[in-house]
């Protein structure tokens, strides 16, 4: 059975990427630097929820897609970590230890759930997977903006970063329905799906602002928290994703009839991009 997802391994060399790789905009750069040091840990977290769910999957198509999903997220994590290394983000005190602690906690949680007797193991897996669905909802909405010329000007990015972000965003749109379909296939229901959203939806924007401020304070050339005025300027200049727009689309997740198939309006642009990438 062929998967609808393709694992691509683009060669991206960050050698010439400057420190402030969003058109000399330090704040917009740091807002997106979260991707490089934070997203890989998140992707490992998504992967583990899918690995836990594998033993309940009976559909060969979904099995093939699970493998491809894990492959895609693994390559994403690797290339973002390469970018983080290039930018010396991990050398900043306060980043590597935090990421390593998150990884250790995730591994411990995986072992604990994997050792649970049924039906507790499956219930815990569904709950973990539901947080993955929410994370994929967030990434799909941001990814959709990357392919919306009215919102994001990709020419504002240093070339290797532009490649990294476009490729990653396109694959996020490509696999956005997979975790959802997997969740439904193994019996996940509405209440467990929306449970993490009750905390996650109100928390995501404050979380992003705090994280951006955190990395800006760690940067010896900046040492101040995020400024709303520069943020508004960056959104007008299409150098930062539009968080108001993002927020406006979050609640669709709460609809009982929600399916991620319906959330991306620039899916076709993303698909065309991927087609060219492999050609
Ligand atoms: Fe990803
Ligand atoms: Fe993803």
Tab-separated table of C-alpha atoms and ligand atoms in Angstrom:
chain	number	residue	atom	x	y	z
A	1	UNK	CA	0.000	0.000	0.000
A	2	UNK	CA	1.391	3.350	-1.017
A	3	UNK	CA	1.305	6.214	1.442
A	4	UNK	CA	-0.153	9.545	0.388
A	5	UNK	CA	2.838	11.129	2.129
A	6	UNK	CA	6.353	11.336	0.752
A	7	UNK	CA	9.491	11.570	2.850
A	8	UNK	CA	11.799	14.105	1.181
A	9	UNK	CA	15.343	14.869	2.171
A	10	UNK	CA	16.216	18.274	0.713
A	11	UNK	CA	19.827	19.391	0.893
A	12	UNK	CA	19.794	22.714	2.680
A	13	UNK	CA	23.038	24.442	3.546
A	14	UNK	CA	22.761	27.196	6.162
A	15	UNK	CA	26.420	28.190	5.665
A	16	UNK	CA	25.614	31.717	4.418
A	17	UNK	CA	22.650	32.385	6.707
A	18	UNK	CA	23.171	35.529	8.815
A	19	UNK	CA	22.307	35.698	12.514
A	20	UNK	CA	19.246	37.847	11.844
A	21	UNK	CA	17.915	35.882	8.931
A	22	UNK	CA	14.526	37.610	8.648
A	23	UNK	CA	15.569	40.743	6.673
A	24	UNK	CA	17.689	42.124	9.515
A	25	UNK	CA	14.669	42.018	11.809
A	26	UNK	CA	15.967	40.597	15.121
A	27	UNK	CA	12.569	40.200	16.747
A	28	UNK	CA	10.954	38.485	13.755
A	29	UNK	CA	14.050	36.258	13.568
A	30	UNK	CA	13.792	35.235	17.198
A	31	UNK	CA	10.060	34.605	16.900
A	32	UNK	CA	10.902	32.060	14.194
A	33	UNK	CA	14.028	30.765	15.929
A	34	UNK	CA	11.609	28.990	18.255
A	35	UNK	CA	11.080	26.678	15.283
A	36	UNK	CA	14.716	25.636	15.244
A	37	UNK	CA	15.258	24.748	18.878
A	38	UNK	CA	11.695	24.027	20.033
A	39	UNK	CA	9.961	22.315	17.136
A	40	UNK	CA	12.334	19.316	16.987
A	41	UNK	CA	11.408	18.387	20.575
A	42	UNK	CA	7.746	18.845	19.627
A	43	UNK	CA	8.153	16.643	16.580
A	44	UNK	CA	9.728	13.871	18.634
A	45	UNK	CA	6.728	14.221	20.932
A	46	UNK	CA	4.310	13.829	17.979
A	47	UNK	CA	6.285	10.846	16.662
A	48	UNK	CA	6.112	9.038	20.010
A	49	UNK	CA	2.339	9.366	20.189
A	50	UNK	CA	2.092	7.756	16.750
A	51	UNK	CA	4.515	4.993	17.762
A	52	UNK	CA	2.368	4.187	20.808
A	53	UNK	CA	-0.724	4.050	18.626
A	54	UNK	CA	0.777	1.680	16.035
A	55	UNK	CA	-0.310	-1.521	17.739
A	56	UNK	CA	-3.992	-0.570	17.375
A	57	UNK	CA	-3.783	0.183	13.656
A	58	UNK	CA	-5.398	-2.404	11.409
A	59	UNK	CA	-5.586	-0.376	8.204
A	60	UNK	CA	-2.584	-0.926	5.859
A	61	UNK	CA	-2.949	2.548	4.326
A	62	UNK	CA	-2.699	4.202	7.746
A	63	UNK	CA	0.234	1.969	8.671
A	64	UNK	CA	2.120	3.128	5.589
A	65	UNK	CA	1.256	6.732	6.351
A	66	UNK	CA	2.376	6.401	9.957
A	67	UNK	CA	5.810	5.374	8.705
A	68	UNK	CA	5.922	8.301	6.301
A	69	UNK	CA	4.681	10.733	8.966
A	70	UNK	CA	7.430	9.606	11.336
A	71	UNK	CA	9.925	9.942	8.477
A	72	UNK	CA	8.805	13.471	7.613
A	73	UNK	CA	8.876	14.706	11.218
A	74	UNK	CA	12.293	13.109	11.751
A	75	UNK	CA	13.778	14.961	8.775
A	76	UNK	CA	12.100	18.221	9.871
A	77	UNK	CA	13.623	17.909	13.324
A	78	UNK	CA	17.064	17.170	11.875
A	79	UNK	CA	17.127	20.150	9.504
A	80	UNK	CA	15.811	22.573	12.130
A	81	UNK	CA	18.464	21.357	14.544
A	82	UNK	CA	21.103	21.948	11.890
A	83	UNK	CA	19.808	25.500	11.564
A	84	UNK	CA	19.871	25.903	15.353
A	85	UNK	CA	23.480	24.665	15.432
A	86	UNK	CA	24.442	27.117	12.716
A	87	UNK	CA	22.867	29.986	14.658
A	88	UNK	CA	24.515	28.749	17.898
A	89	UNK	CA	21.095	28.711	19.530
A	90	UNK	CA	21.943	25.661	21.622
A	91	UNK	CA	25.036	27.403	23.006
A	92	UNK	CA	22.809	29.977	24.628
A	93	UNK	CA	22.517	28.997	28.266
A	94	UNK	CA	18.894	28.264	29.022
A	95	UNK	CA	18.092	26.491	25.764
A	96	UNK	CA	19.876	23.137	25.514
A	97	UNK	CA	19.142	22.071	29.123
A	98	UNK	CA	15.459	22.941	28.687
A	99	UNK	CA	15.182	20.932	25.458
A	100	UNK	CA	17.063	17.990	26.986
A	101	UNK	CA	14.821	17.988	30.033
A	102	UNK	CA	11.733	17.960	27.775
A	103	UNK	CA	13.202	15.009	25.844
A	104	UNK	CA	13.899	13.055	29.040
A	105	UNK	CA	10.360	13.661	30.319
A	106	UNK	CA	8.886	12.554	27.006
A	107	UNK	CA	10.948	9.348	27.013
A	108	UNK	CA	9.909	8.564	30.594
A	109	UNK	CA	6.257	9.176	29.748
A	110	UNK	CA	6.527	6.911	26.711
A	111	UNK	CA	7.935	4.056	28.810
A	112	UNK	CA	5.284	4.517	31.489
A	113	UNK	CA	2.402	4.441	29.036
A	114	UNK	CA	3.860	1.585	27.007
A	115	UNK	CA	4.034	-0.561	30.179
A	116	UNK	CA	0.403	0.122	31.189
A	117	UNK	CA	-2.133	-2.721	31.086
A	118	UNK	CA	-5.019	-2.412	28.630
A	119	UNK	CA	-7.383	-0.600	28.384
A	120	UNK	CA	-5.379	2.046	30.275
A	121	UNK	CA	-2.557	1.975	27.749
A	122	UNK	CA	-4.912	2.731	24.901
A	123	UNK	CA	-6.708	5.489	26.808
A	124	UNK	CA	-3.393	7.164	27.652
A	125	UNK	CA	-2.262	6.788	24.020
A	126	UNK	CA	-5.441	8.463	22.786
A	127	UNK	CA	-4.943	11.346	25.192
A	128	UNK	CA	-1.328	11.831	24.045
A	129	UNK	CA	-2.396	11.556	20.438
A	130	UNK	CA	-5.087	14.194	21.025
A	131	UNK	CA	-2.372	16.668	22.052
A	132	UNK	CA	-0.570	15.796	18.811
A	133	UNK	CA	-3.743	16.595	16.844
A	134	UNK	CA	-3.897	19.989	18.500
A	135	UNK	CA	-0.208	20.630	17.782
A	136	UNK	CA	-0.779	19.668	14.156
A	137	UNK	CA	-3.755	22.048	14.055
A	138	UNK	CA	-1.441	24.885	15.115
A	139	UNK	CA	1.294	23.952	12.645
A	140	UNK	CA	-1.154	23.559	9.757
A	141	UNK	CA	-2.612	27.038	10.344
A	142	UNK	CA	0.823	28.667	10.456
A	143	UNK	CA	1.984	26.581	7.485
A	144	UNK	CA	-1.004	27.782	5.500
A	145	UNK	CA	0.093	31.406	6.040
A	146	UNK	CA	3.534	30.592	4.608
A	147	UNK	CA	1.871	29.935	1.245
A	148	UNK	CA	-0.361	32.992	1.448
A	149	UNK	CA	1.494	35.795	-0.313
A	150	UNK	CA	-0.774	38.357	1.303
A	151	UNK	CA	0.448	37.294	4.754
A	152	UNK	CA	4.027	36.102	4.376
A	153	UNK	CA	6.680	37.511	2.089
A	154	UNK	CA	9.122	34.643	1.778
A	155	UNK	CA	11.601	36.982	0.049
A	156	UNK	CA	12.099	38.494	3.500
A	157	UNK	CA	13.950	35.325	4.527
A	158	UNK	CA	17.577	34.388	3.896
A	159	UNK	CA	17.508	31.866	0.992
A	160	UNK	CA	18.395	28.669	2.892
A	161	UNK	CA	15.887	29.530	5.626
A	162	UNK	CA	13.239	30.226	3.005
A	163	UNK	CA	13.813	26.750	1.578
A	164	UNK	CA	13.681	25.159	5.024
A	165	UNK	CA	10.476	26.905	6.024
A	166	UNK	CA	8.643	26.396	2.733
A	167	UNK	CA	9.501	22.719	2.565
A	168	UNK	CA	8.544	22.141	6.191
A	169	UNK	CA	5.302	24.120	5.894
A	170	UNK	CA	4.334	22.246	2.726
A	171	UNK	CA	4.847	18.859	4.387
A	172	UNK	CA	2.896	20.007	7.438
A	173	UNK	CA	-0.029	20.728	5.121
A	174	UNK	CA	0.531	17.434	3.323
A	175	UNK	CA	0.315	15.377	6.521
A	176	UNK	CA	-2.173	17.505	8.448
A	177	UNK	CA	-4.999	14.994	8.251
A	178	UNK	CA	-2.933	11.916	9.117
A	179	UNK	CA	-2.829	12.169	12.962
A	180	UNK	CA	-6.532	12.976	12.927
A	181	UNK	CA	-7.410	9.994	10.757
A	182	UNK	CA	-5.223	7.753	12.906
A	183	UNK	CA	-6.934	9.007	16.062
A	184	UNK	CA	-10.389	8.298	14.676
A	185	UNK	CA	-9.335	4.907	13.339
A	186	UNK	CA	-8.236	3.669	16.740
A	187	UNK	CA	-11.420	4.904	18.409
A	188	UNK	CA	-10.620	8.428	19.600
A	189	UNK	CA	-13.707	10.479	20.434
A	190	UNK	CA	-14.706	14.130	20.685
A	191	UNK	CA	-14.193	14.787	24.407
A	192	UNK	CA	-10.645	13.448	24.521
A	193	UNK	CA	-9.873	15.379	21.343
A	194	UNK	CA	-10.972	18.747	22.711
A	195	UNK	CA	-9.701	18.234	26.285
A	196	UNK	CA	-6.163	19.528	25.553
A	197	UNK	CA	-7.625	22.362	23.466
A	198	UNK	CA	-9.304	23.860	26.533
A	199	UNK	CA	-5.832	24.722	27.843
A	200	UNK	CA	-3.920	24.761	24.555
A	201	UNK	CA	-6.061	27.216	22.596
A	202	UNK	CA	-6.023	30.039	25.186
A	203	UNK	CA	-2.372	29.262	25.965
A	204	UNK	CA	-0.764	29.164	22.528
A	205	UNK	CA	-0.352	32.880	21.776
A	206	UNK	CA	0.807	33.902	25.282
A	207	UNK	CA	3.158	30.909	25.051
A	208	UNK	CA	4.614	32.130	21.743
A	209	UNK	CA	5.047	35.686	23.076
A	210	UNK	CA	6.764	34.430	26.226
A	211	UNK	CA	9.061	32.102	24.282
A	212	UNK	CA	10.014	34.858	21.834
A	213	UNK	CA	10.699	37.238	24.727
A	214	UNK	CA	12.732	34.532	26.450
A	215	UNK	CA	15.084	34.048	23.473
A	216	UNK	CA	15.331	37.806	22.928
A	217	UNK	CA	16.389	38.300	26.542
A	218	UNK	CA	19.015	35.590	26.108
A	219	UNK	CA	20.508	37.355	23.053
A	220	UNK	CA	23.355	39.597	24.316
A	221	UNK	CA	22.736	42.004	21.402
A	222	UNK	CA	19.088	42.506	22.360
A	223	UNK	CA	18.349	41.802	26.019
A	224	UNK	CA	14.775	43.057	25.972
A	225	UNK	CA	11.395	41.299	25.677
A	226	UNK	CA	9.221	41.256	22.583
A	227	UNK	CA	7.730	44.608	21.578
A	228	UNK	CA	4.169	44.751	20.323
A	229	UNK	CA	4.939	47.747	18.128
A	230	UNK	CA	7.744	45.945	16.255
A	231	UNK	CA	5.504	42.917	15.989
A	232	UNK	CA	2.732	44.935	14.311
A	233	UNK	CA	5.324	46.421	11.938
A	234	UNK	CA	6.635	42.947	11.123
A	235	UNK	CA	3.129	41.654	10.363
A	236	UNK	CA	2.452	44.637	8.091
A	237	UNK	CA	5.770	43.971	6.365
A	238	UNK	CA	4.777	40.265	6.084
A	239	UNK	CA	7.876	39.183	8.029
A	240	UNK	CA	6.000	37.552	10.918
A	241	UNK	CA	2.962	35.289	10.865
A	242	UNK	CA	-0.310	37.041	11.668
A	243	UNK	CA	-1.277	35.766	15.107
A	244	UNK	CA	-4.710	37.428	15.073
A	245	UNK	CA	-5.543	35.514	11.957
A	246	UNK	CA	-4.175	32.367	13.528
A	247	UNK	CA	-6.286	32.892	16.661
A	248	UNK	CA	-9.404	33.509	14.595
A	249	UNK	CA	-9.065	30.048	13.088
A	250	UNK	CA	-8.331	28.148	16.286
A	251	UNK	CA	-11.927	27.547	17.452
A	252	UNK	CA	-12.908	25.465	14.395
A	253	UNK	CA	-11.017	22.741	16.216
A	254	UNK	CA	-13.824	22.600	18.787
A	255	UNK	CA	-16.531	21.792	16.259
A	256	UNK	CA	-17.664	18.181	16.499
A	257	UNK	CA	-17.649	18.047	12.684
A	258	UNK	CA	-14.078	19.416	12.428
A	259	UNK	CA	-11.707	17.674	10.022
A	260	UNK	CA	-8.268	19.133	9.187
A	261	UNK	CA	-8.995	18.613	5.519
A	262	UNK	CA	-10.991	21.856	5.640
A	263	UNK	CA	-8.528	24.199	7.323
A	264	UNK	CA	-5.890	24.962	4.718
A	265	UNK	CA	-6.847	27.290	1.911
A	266	UNK	CA	-3.383	27.345	0.284
A	267	UNK	CA	-3.050	23.623	0.031
A	268	UNK	CA	-2.752	23.745	-3.770
A	269	UNK	CA	0.137	26.248	-3.661
A	270	UNK	CA	1.916	24.026	-1.137
A	271	UNK	CA	1.366	20.936	-3.267
A	272	UNK	CA	2.716	22.662	-6.351
A	273	UNK	CA	5.766	23.684	-4.334
A	274	UNK	CA	6.445	20.083	-3.296
A	275	UNK	CA	5.955	18.866	-6.833
A	276	UNK	CA	8.693	21.190	-7.988
A	277	UNK	CA	10.941	20.241	-5.110
A	278	UNK	CA	11.126	16.614	-6.193
A	279	UNK	CA	11.138	17.338	-9.913
B	1	LIG	FE1	7.157	18.944	11.092
B	2	LIG	FE1	3.611	17.838	11.637
